[in-house]
Amino acid sequence: MEDLPDRSCAYCGITSPDSLVHCQTCDKWFCNAKTSRAGSHIVTHMVFSKHQSLCLHPDSDFGETMLECYNCGNRNLFVLGFVSAKTDSVVVILCRLPCAASKNADWDTENWQSLVENRQLLPWMAKPPSEEEIQHARPITAVQISKLETKWRQDKDATLMDLDQEEVEEELEPILMRYSDAYQYQRAFSPLVQYEANYDKLLKQSQSLQIRNIEWSLGDNGMRLASFTLPSYDAFAIKLNVGDPIELKYSGPELGDPWQVSGYIVRVPGVLNNYFTAELLASQSDKMPVHISSGFTADLVWKGTSYDRMQKAMKHLAVNSKTVSEHVYSALLGIDHQPTAFPVSQKQNYSVPKSTKLNASQDNAIKSVLSKPFSLIQGPPGTGKTVTSANIVYQLAKRQKKPVLVCAPSNVAVDHLAAKLESLGLRVVRLFSKNREDVESSVQHLSLTEKVKSTAAIKGFYKSKDSNGKLSAADEKQLETLQFKEQRRLIVNSQVVCCTCVGAGDHRLDKLKFPSVLIDESTQASEPECLIPIVKGANQVVLVGDHQQLGPVILSRKAGDAGLKQSMFERLIHLGHIPIRLDVQYRMHPCLSEFSSNIFYDGSLQNGVSAESRIRANNMFPWPIREKPMMFWGVGSSEELGPSGTSYLNRAEAINCERAITRLFAEGVEPSQIGVITPYVAQKEFIVQYMGTHGTFADKSKYLEVEIASVDAFQGREKDYVILSCVRANDNQSIGFLTDPRRMNVALTRARYGMVILGNPRTLSKNSIWSRLLLHYRECGCLVEGDLDNLRLSNLQLQRSVPYRAREQGSSTPTSAGDLFGSQLDLNLHGGAQSWPKLGSELDTPANARSMHDDEIKNLAEQLQGKIRF
Ligand SMILES: Nc1ncnc2c1ncn2[C@@H]1O[C@H](COP(=O)(O)OP(=O)(O)OP(=O)(O)O)[C@@H](O)[C@H]1O
């Protein structure tokens, strides 16, 4: 079965020269057969392996030809397209940016067309094999392909035969809503956590990322730092966070032997730079290839700590139900129990002196929380969740001797809350994980490690370490004991301990009890993650969040669908818990909050800011209605695949984005006040490149300072002006990530002063909630099209679709990593064909794919033969 000629598709064995192309990176051949909706074999391979350059078969119509940009030589298949000559009947291959984006006297660059269409190479480049050829080809499933690609990373000669055919697909039981005891709870969640851990491991270990432009330096602590960009890193397919371990490798010609070193990420790309920085586990004296700056790869290293801690928390609750109070236990599991009430004073206002004066809903929330063992607070965007949480913690801390445990799933949220708590005058300790200790943080001074270092008992040891280089073995031991003692003392004497949910499982908190726990942004944590701080002795739990905004990020669709994507907050709401809702928003111009309020919050969201206070004095931006700083700027463009082959971009939207930003700059708006939200990483990159090359504002550096990020990255944040580039524009009405109403809710509620939505109304209107949005903008007189200086109302026919009902749909839409930045391969290696690599959250159907008949292809190939300039 494996006895195939060298030049045959490494997946299916097809040998026809017209259909085969050669991957220049791995020296394998692939055909252009599209047997699944994920893409043709060659495109699937390029996407999976992140390989980029291709050569046509020597016996094909065009002969052995490297696909590259005629102008600059760029060989990334996903940025290549062709344009025709203006006068002659020849075509040329050019890259999308910069070569095809500049006007050219000879070439019709305005009609550039990508070489990949519908995730298949254009048929005149490599012919799709005939039905008959496909039938006779070696059968290979999507799961086998994904396993084979993973195997090739370790063994480039692996074949289908090497895959374990016996492996049985694991079934996952969906979670329950109620549990009779914590054992049953553990039995439901534990396999899901395990599955997610395995999936994450496989995903990380299958990634070897090409590094570009490595820069070497030394950190303040004498450790080697390497800063680099990862051009093939699909930024949001796999999360690479601060603290994550990596292996840096080099096996190029400039060193005799392959070289590698371990390290961990200490900085990730920010608004102004594209660099990752890794601290390497090598000191100044170690020999490093600092004279080499290219040819390195970074392997991601999987870390199972967070999963281990979730498992441990579930086990802890199962074997020791008394670790939490009876009320908390019953509330968690959905067991009926007598409600209990803690005594609270009837005082009217809980505002802390000299801090924000609380509104009635915030004040009621605090009163209610203090009297109950288990509370949920739902805070729609900008309603003061953080302010309210801080005030709750303040009241709890004043009432009890033991510190309050304050957690959130993300470090950013924990830092934010820790700073707020400190500003209220509380004694706060911030517990960072070991890998984050060296990472810059706004609350570094609250760090447990920093505080311990500055205690009188410890200081001397560090001084001596600094002057002598190291401590004696006996001193090291003594320091360790003293550090432990000081840590305990500081924690016990604090009023608040702040850490991430996973951080609450840190050994430094072992054996300590925290009767009160508040979890901010709890709707972004998975249920087992939330459990970690709760099992540390809780008798009073407060979950703060909003289940109408984005939920936890679960990598495996299968584990997510079995229930892991549902937060504890959401399950408890399904069980009948009524959340206390904060109902006054202080962020948006009232016209910007209206749609979200009506669709997601039963129209209950009130405005704590007036329209006047959200209109800038010299408001000259061409809003269709002057008093309403919002518009849906319809663009009848189409989407394209981005450079990684896994993400989309939309050139026309990028152009309009630049125009809107330039206009805001001209009005004196600063870059830091503007945010561009786009679900696709390819669009982000394209906008950055486009503004850099084509931006018309005199000071081009300003464009670089505008933050462009995914919806997910903007959750919990705000900007004065937001431009949302929807990107998806196709005839199939696939809108990918945009189908998630919660993601839409987040995207629409970030702007304070003005919002511009760039999208294709025709594509978007086929989705019920987007259709509602379009109708809303039309009813407000803000659905427009045309030039920014000459906008006109769009008269596109919009369908009145089935009304969207937030409570029915909002919580059930998938929120997997596959939706993040909408660009990802959902590499569900155990998931069967439906979860095969896909773009966004929807797949194009074959019925919609444009197909060409064989003779048409032949004609076209013949016509083009000899007329293409490679
Ligand atoms: N009672 C209040 N009076 C006046 N301003 C308030 C009040 N409560 C909150 N704010 C202001 O509203 C803004 C949003 O508050 P906060 O960041 O706590 O909201 P949030 O609910 O956490 O937002 P998000 O949904 O984005 O997470 C802040 O500028 C805050 O100072």
GROMACS .gro file of C-alpha atoms and ligand atoms in nm, residues 356-360 362 379-389 416 420 520-521 524 546 549 582 584-587 608 614 714-718 749-750 752, ligand 1:
model
   70
  356THR     CA    1  -1.661   5.649   4.351
  357LYS     CA    2  -2.009   5.707   4.491
  358LEU     CA    3  -2.202   5.392   4.423
  359ASN     CA    4  -2.533   5.398   4.238
  360ALA     CA    5  -2.844   5.223   4.370
  362GLN     CA    6  -2.427   4.875   4.296
  379GLY     CA    7  -2.245   4.342   3.511
  380PRO     CA    8  -2.322   4.444   3.154
  381PRO     CA    9  -2.042   4.643   2.985
  382GLY     CA   10  -1.923   4.951   3.169
  383THR     CA   11  -2.159   4.911   3.465
  384GLY     CA   12  -1.883   4.916   3.724
  385LYS     CA   13  -1.816   4.549   3.793
  386THR     CA   14  -1.466   4.632   3.907
  387VAL     CA   15  -1.582   4.924   4.122
  388THR     CA   16  -1.852   4.709   4.279
  389SER     CA   17  -1.621   4.410   4.329
  416HIS     CA   18  -0.653   4.585   3.778
  420LYS     CA   19  -0.825   4.927   4.292
  520ASP     CA   20  -1.412   3.872   3.893
  521GLU     CA   21  -1.467   3.798   3.523
  524GLN     CA   22  -1.442   3.384   3.135
  546ASP     CA   23  -2.159   3.865   3.245
  549GLN     CA   24  -2.013   3.852   2.699
  582LEU     CA   25  -2.586   4.620   3.767
  584VAL     CA   26  -2.625   5.175   3.485
  585GLN     CA   27  -2.351   5.199   3.225
  586TYR     CA   28  -2.088   5.474   3.239
  587ARG     CA   29  -1.902   5.408   2.918
  608GLY     CA   30  -2.501   5.701   3.360
  614ARG     CA   31  -1.996   6.185   2.491
  714PHE     CA   32  -1.078   4.397   2.389
  715GLN     CA   33  -1.313   4.232   2.638
  716GLY     CA   34  -1.315   4.432   2.961
  717ARG     CA   35  -1.156   4.735   2.791
  718GLU     CA   36  -1.266   5.053   2.622
  749THR     CA   37  -1.978   4.791   2.363
  750ARG     CA   38  -1.615   4.906   2.372
  752ARG     CA   39  -1.715   5.566   2.446
  871LIG     N1   40  -2.130   5.462   4.054
  871LIG     C1   41  -2.053   5.514   3.960
  871LIG     N2   42  -2.056   5.644   3.933
  871LIG     C2   43  -1.980   5.700   3.836
  871LIG     N3   44  -1.896   5.628   3.759
  871LIG     C3   45  -1.888   5.495   3.781
  871LIG     C4   46  -1.965   5.431   3.882
  871LIG     N4   47  -1.938   5.298   3.878
  871LIG     C5   48  -1.848   5.280   3.780
  871LIG     N5   49  -1.817   5.397   3.723
  871LIG     C6   50  -1.722   5.420   3.613
  871LIG     O1   51  -1.761   5.340   3.503
  871LIG     C7   52  -1.645   5.297   3.429
  871LIG     C8   53  -1.654   5.146   3.409
  871LIG     O2   54  -1.635   5.081   3.535
  871LIG     P1   55  -1.573   4.936   3.544
  871LIG     O3   56  -1.443   4.932   3.476
  871LIG     O4   57  -1.579   4.894   3.686
  871LIG     O5   58  -1.681   4.861   3.454
  871LIG     P2   59  -1.688   4.710   3.415
  871LIG     O6   60  -1.828   4.670   3.438
  871LIG     O7   61  -1.583   4.634   3.490
  871LIG     O8   62  -1.659   4.713   3.259
  871LIG     P3   63  -1.642   4.587   3.159
  871LIG     O9   64  -1.773   4.537   3.123
  871LIG    O10   65  -1.574   4.642   3.042
  871LIG    O11   66  -1.561   4.485   3.232
  871LIG     C9   67  -1.524   5.340   3.511
  871LIG    O12   68  -1.471   5.456   3.453
  871LIG    C10   69  -1.582   5.370   3.648
  871LIG    O13   70  -1.510   5.468   3.719
   0.00000   0.00000   0.00000
